[in-house]
Amino acid sequence: AQSVTQLGSHVSVSEGALVLLRCNYSSSVPPYLFWYVQYPNQGLQLLLKYTSAATLVKGINGFEAEFKKSETSFHLTKPSAHMSDAAEYFCAVSPRGGSNYKLTFGKGTLLTVNP
Amino acid sequence: NAGVTQTPKFRILKIGQSMTLQCTQDMNHNYMYWYRQDPGMGLKLIYYSVGAGITDKGEVPNGYNVSRSTTEDFPLRLELAAPSQTSVYFCASSYLEGSSEAFFGQGTRLTVV
């Protein structure tokens, strides 16, 4: 069974600082990997996803993530935080192959950006 | 293009009451999901459907029922509301392919008192 772990339920950074949100997955075969963002009182929207091409994936709003098979990780980064990045971020996995496409989510990381 | 639409946005139920959360999508997606979101717990899958007439249980199906009579609609039914069902519910849809993006509705905030 697949699972995903997000290290740190709350991350606080200063505006302009590096953002690093951690995600590790557990799966016998490297899954599809996603990062979603949720702004207050809204649904989730896709930031970026890893399918099978380049291991460094660029997403919206300046975010990127790197797939590292040896570390079973898919950490999300942004070089310089902006106040508008304050939100909750979810890492998710979907199995590769077969007919089961269920998305499994991590518990989320709340990002606070301080002025 | 409305995407995924959920109604209602907010609801307060008394213990033992029933209600249906509505979800409709206009993207002709095969796959539809219902999740519940509780603070600090991420999203838990309640039920999902791979197409009209086909539904299956997710991680936390107890106390809920679903149906999928059309591609567009995927309602979630609570028969006997309990305080443990107080949560925010999200409907989502995607194409039937594992790497596809899931599109989410705005959520329904349900309180059972």
Short mmCIF file of C-alpha atoms in Angstrom, two decimals:
data_model
loop_
_atom_site.label_atom_id
_atom_site.label_comp_id
_atom_site.label_asym_id
_atom_site.label_seq_id
_atom_site.Cartn_x
_atom_site.Cartn_y
_atom_site.Cartn_z
CA ALA A 1 0.00 0.00 0.00
CA GLN A 2 1.17 3.47 -0.74
CA SER A 3 1.54 6.20 1.85
CA VAL A 4 2.99 9.67 2.11
CA THR A 5 4.57 11.49 5.03
CA GLN A 6 4.96 15.21 5.32
CA LEU A 7 7.56 16.26 7.86
CA GLY A 8 6.46 19.29 9.82
CA SER A 9 2.83 20.22 10.22
CA HIS A 10 3.75 23.91 10.40
CA VAL A 11 6.60 25.78 8.74
CA SER A 12 7.23 29.46 9.31
CA VAL A 13 9.54 31.55 7.11
CA SER A 14 10.31 35.21 6.60
CA GLU A 15 9.33 36.94 3.40
CA GLY A 16 12.17 36.48 0.90
CA ALA A 17 13.53 33.35 2.59
CA LEU A 18 13.79 29.89 1.13
CA VAL A 19 10.73 27.67 1.43
CA LEU A 20 11.33 23.94 1.92
CA LEU A 21 8.42 21.58 2.54
CA ARG A 22 9.28 17.92 2.94
CA CYS A 23 7.48 14.88 1.53
CA ASN A 24 8.48 11.23 1.62
CA TYR A 25 6.54 8.40 0.06
CA SER A 26 6.32 4.70 0.64
CA SER A 27 5.56 2.52 -2.35
CA SER A 28 7.01 -0.61 -3.92
CA VAL A 29 7.06 1.15 -7.29
CA PRO A 30 7.75 4.91 -7.59
CA PRO A 31 4.28 6.44 -7.82
CA TYR A 32 2.97 9.55 -9.48
CA LEU A 33 3.63 12.44 -7.08
CA PHE A 34 1.75 15.68 -6.63
CA TRP A 35 1.83 18.86 -4.58
CA TYR A 36 -1.47 20.64 -3.99
CA VAL A 37 -2.05 24.00 -2.30
CA GLN A 38 -5.09 25.04 -0.30
CA TYR A 39 -5.76 28.70 0.43
CA PRO A 40 -8.10 29.52 3.33
CA ASN A 41 -11.70 28.44 2.78
CA GLN A 42 -10.96 27.09 -0.67
CA GLY A 43 -10.55 23.74 -2.36
CA LEU A 44 -7.20 22.27 -3.35
CA GLN A 45 -5.42 23.21 -6.55
CA LEU A 46 -2.48 21.55 -8.26
CA LEU A 47 0.95 23.15 -7.87
CA LEU A 48 2.97 20.57 -9.76
CA LYS A 49 3.27 16.86 -10.47
CA TYR A 50 5.90 14.25 -11.25
CA THR A 51 4.98 11.61 -13.79
CA SER A 52 8.03 10.08 -15.47
CA ALA A 53 9.96 12.81 -17.23
CA ALA A 54 12.49 15.17 -15.64
CA THR A 55 13.10 14.62 -11.95
CA LEU A 56 13.07 18.37 -11.30
CA VAL A 57 9.54 19.60 -11.80
CA LYS A 58 8.56 23.22 -12.07
CA GLY A 59 5.11 24.36 -11.02
CA ILE A 60 3.06 27.49 -10.66
CA ASN A 61 3.99 30.53 -8.56
CA GLY A 62 7.74 29.79 -8.66
CA PHE A 63 7.56 26.46 -6.83
CA GLU A 64 9.52 23.41 -7.86
CA ALA A 65 10.09 19.90 -6.54
CA GLU A 66 12.72 17.27 -7.08
CA PHE A 67 12.01 13.56 -7.24
CA LYS A 68 14.75 11.52 -5.56
CA LYS A 69 14.16 7.81 -5.89
CA SER A 70 17.07 6.85 -3.61
CA GLU A 71 15.58 8.95 -0.81
CA THR A 72 11.91 8.26 -1.69
CA SER A 73 11.38 12.00 -1.46
CA PHE A 74 9.61 14.75 -3.34
CA HIS A 75 10.39 17.95 -1.44
CA LEU A 76 8.83 21.26 -2.49
CA THR A 77 10.95 24.40 -2.66
CA LYS A 78 10.70 28.06 -3.56
CA PRO A 79 13.77 30.30 -3.48
CA SER A 80 12.04 33.38 -2.10
CA ALA A 81 8.82 33.31 -0.09
CA HIS A 82 6.07 35.83 -0.72
CA MET A 83 3.26 36.76 1.63
CA SER A 84 0.79 35.31 -0.86
CA ASP A 85 2.39 31.85 -0.42
CA ALA A 86 0.82 31.49 3.02
CA ALA A 87 -1.42 28.43 2.68
CA GLU A 88 -1.59 24.73 3.48
CA TYR A 89 0.37 22.41 1.21
CA PHE A 90 -0.40 18.76 0.61
CA CYS A 91 1.77 16.09 -0.93
CA ALA A 92 -0.14 13.26 -2.63
CA VAL A 93 0.63 9.99 -4.42
CA SER A 94 -1.18 7.91 -7.00
CA PRO A 95 -0.06 4.39 -7.92
CA ARG A 96 1.63 3.80 -11.24
CA GLY A 97 0.13 1.07 -13.36
CA GLY A 98 -2.95 -1.06 -12.82
CA SER A 99 -6.43 0.39 -12.55
CA ASN A 100 -6.31 1.94 -9.09
CA TYR A 101 -5.88 5.69 -9.42
CA LYS A 102 -6.78 6.72 -5.90
CA LEU A 103 -4.96 9.77 -4.62
CA THR A 104 -3.53 9.39 -1.13
CA PHE A 105 -2.72 12.61 0.69
CA GLY A 106 -0.28 13.52 3.40
CA LYS A 107 -1.49 15.36 6.49
CA GLY A 108 -0.48 18.73 5.16
CA THR A 109 2.00 21.47 6.07
CA LEU A 110 0.77 24.91 6.99
CA LEU A 111 3.13 27.57 5.66
CA THR A 112 3.24 30.90 7.44
CA VAL A 113 5.14 33.80 5.87
CA ASN A 114 6.25 36.57 8.20
CA PRO A 115 6.85 40.11 6.98
CA ASN B 1 -16.55 26.37 -17.37
CA ALA B 2 -17.68 25.77 -13.77
CA GLY B 3 -15.41 22.79 -12.98
CA VAL B 4 -16.53 20.95 -9.82
CA THR B 5 -19.50 22.44 -8.00
CA GLN B 6 -20.54 21.45 -4.48
CA THR B 7 -23.69 22.42 -2.63
CA PRO B 8 -24.35 23.47 0.04
CA LYS B 9 -21.30 25.39 1.24
CA PHE B 10 -22.33 25.22 4.89
CA ARG B 11 -24.78 23.09 6.84
CA ILE B 12 -25.66 22.41 10.45
CA LEU B 13 -27.34 19.08 11.17
CA LYS B 14 -28.80 17.64 14.33
CA ILE B 15 -27.72 14.18 15.47
CA GLY B 16 -29.72 11.54 13.63
CA GLN B 17 -30.74 13.75 10.72
CA SER B 18 -29.87 12.87 7.16
CA MET B 19 -28.71 14.94 4.23
CA THR B 20 -27.19 14.73 0.77
CA LEU B 21 -24.13 16.66 -0.30
CA GLN B 22 -24.34 17.43 -3.98
CA CYS B 23 -21.42 17.35 -6.41
CA THR B 24 -21.44 17.93 -10.13
CA GLN B 25 -18.66 18.36 -12.68
CA ASP B 26 -18.78 19.60 -16.26
CA MET B 27 -15.40 18.32 -17.47
CA ASN B 28 -16.61 14.86 -18.57
CA HIS B 29 -14.25 13.22 -16.06
CA ASN B 30 -14.60 9.53 -15.43
CA TYR B 31 -13.16 9.55 -11.94
CA MET B 32 -14.89 11.24 -9.00
CA TYR B 33 -14.00 11.22 -5.31
CA TRP B 34 -15.34 12.31 -1.95
CA TYR B 35 -12.85 13.29 0.73
CA ARG B 36 -13.27 14.60 4.24
CA GLN B 37 -10.74 16.98 5.76
CA ASP B 38 -10.19 17.23 9.49
CA PRO B 39 -7.62 19.57 11.08
CA GLY B 40 -4.12 18.10 11.04
CA MET B 41 -5.29 14.89 9.38
CA GLY B 42 -5.06 15.69 5.68
CA LEU B 43 -7.74 14.36 3.35
CA LYS B 44 -9.28 10.96 3.86
CA LEU B 45 -11.00 9.22 0.95
CA ILE B 46 -14.62 8.28 1.69
CA TYR B 47 -15.85 6.87 -1.62
CA TYR B 48 -14.82 7.03 -5.24
CA SER B 49 -16.28 6.19 -8.62
CA VAL B 50 -14.61 5.27 -11.91
CA GLY B 51 -17.71 5.92 -13.98
CA ALA B 52 -21.49 5.93 -14.03
CA GLY B 53 -22.88 2.98 -12.10
CA ILE B 54 -19.55 2.06 -10.48
CA THR B 55 -18.62 3.08 -6.96
CA ASP B 56 -16.24 1.74 -4.34
CA LYS B 57 -15.29 2.36 -0.74
CA GLY B 58 -12.32 4.43 0.26
CA GLU B 59 -10.54 4.64 3.58
CA VAL B 60 -13.43 5.93 5.76
CA PRO B 61 -16.79 4.87 4.23
CA ASN B 62 -18.77 4.08 7.40
CA GLY B 63 -21.83 6.27 7.83
CA TYR B 64 -21.90 7.37 4.19
CA ASN B 65 -23.40 6.21 0.91
CA VAL B 66 -22.93 7.30 -2.69
CA SER B 67 -24.44 6.77 -6.10
CA ARG B 68 -23.29 7.61 -9.61
CA SER B 69 -26.17 7.54 -12.08
CA THR B 70 -24.57 9.99 -14.51
CA THR B 71 -21.03 11.00 -15.44
CA GLU B 72 -21.63 14.50 -14.07
CA ASP B 73 -23.12 13.85 -10.62
CA PHE B 74 -21.78 12.10 -7.54
CA PRO B 75 -23.89 12.83 -4.44
CA LEU B 76 -22.80 11.80 -0.94
CA ARG B 77 -25.51 10.70 1.51
CA LEU B 78 -25.32 10.85 5.30
CA GLU B 79 -28.15 8.74 6.72
CA LEU B 80 -27.87 9.17 10.51
CA ALA B 81 -25.64 12.14 11.25
CA ALA B 82 -23.21 11.79 14.14
CA PRO B 83 -20.88 14.38 15.73
CA SER B 84 -17.91 12.42 14.31
CA GLN B 85 -19.08 13.46 10.85
CA THR B 86 -18.43 17.11 11.58
CA SER B 87 -15.86 17.94 8.93
CA VAL B 88 -15.18 19.71 5.67
CA TYR B 89 -16.13 17.59 2.67
CA PHE B 90 -14.51 17.90 -0.74
CA CYS B 91 -15.60 16.43 -4.01
CA ALA B 92 -13.02 16.02 -6.76
CA SER B 93 -12.83 14.67 -10.28
CA SER B 94 -10.14 13.61 -12.75
CA TYR B 95 -9.59 11.76 -15.97
CA LEU B 96 -9.19 8.02 -15.62
CA GLU B 97 -5.43 8.01 -15.59
CA GLY B 98 -3.08 7.92 -12.62
CA SER B 99 -1.04 10.95 -13.56
CA SER B 100 -4.07 13.16 -14.10
CA GLU B 101 -4.69 16.25 -12.02
CA ALA B 102 -7.65 16.10 -9.64
CA PHE B 103 -9.95 19.14 -9.68
CA PHE B 104 -11.59 20.02 -6.39
CA GLY B 105 -14.80 21.73 -5.43
CA GLN B 106 -14.89 24.53 -2.87
CA GLY B 107 -15.97 22.23 -0.07
CA THR B 108 -18.96 21.79 2.24
CA ARG B 109 -18.47 22.62 5.89
CA LEU B 110 -20.75 20.35 7.92
CA THR B 111 -21.39 20.62 11.64
CA VAL B 112 -23.38 17.95 13.50
CA VAL B 113 -24.75 19.05 16.87
#
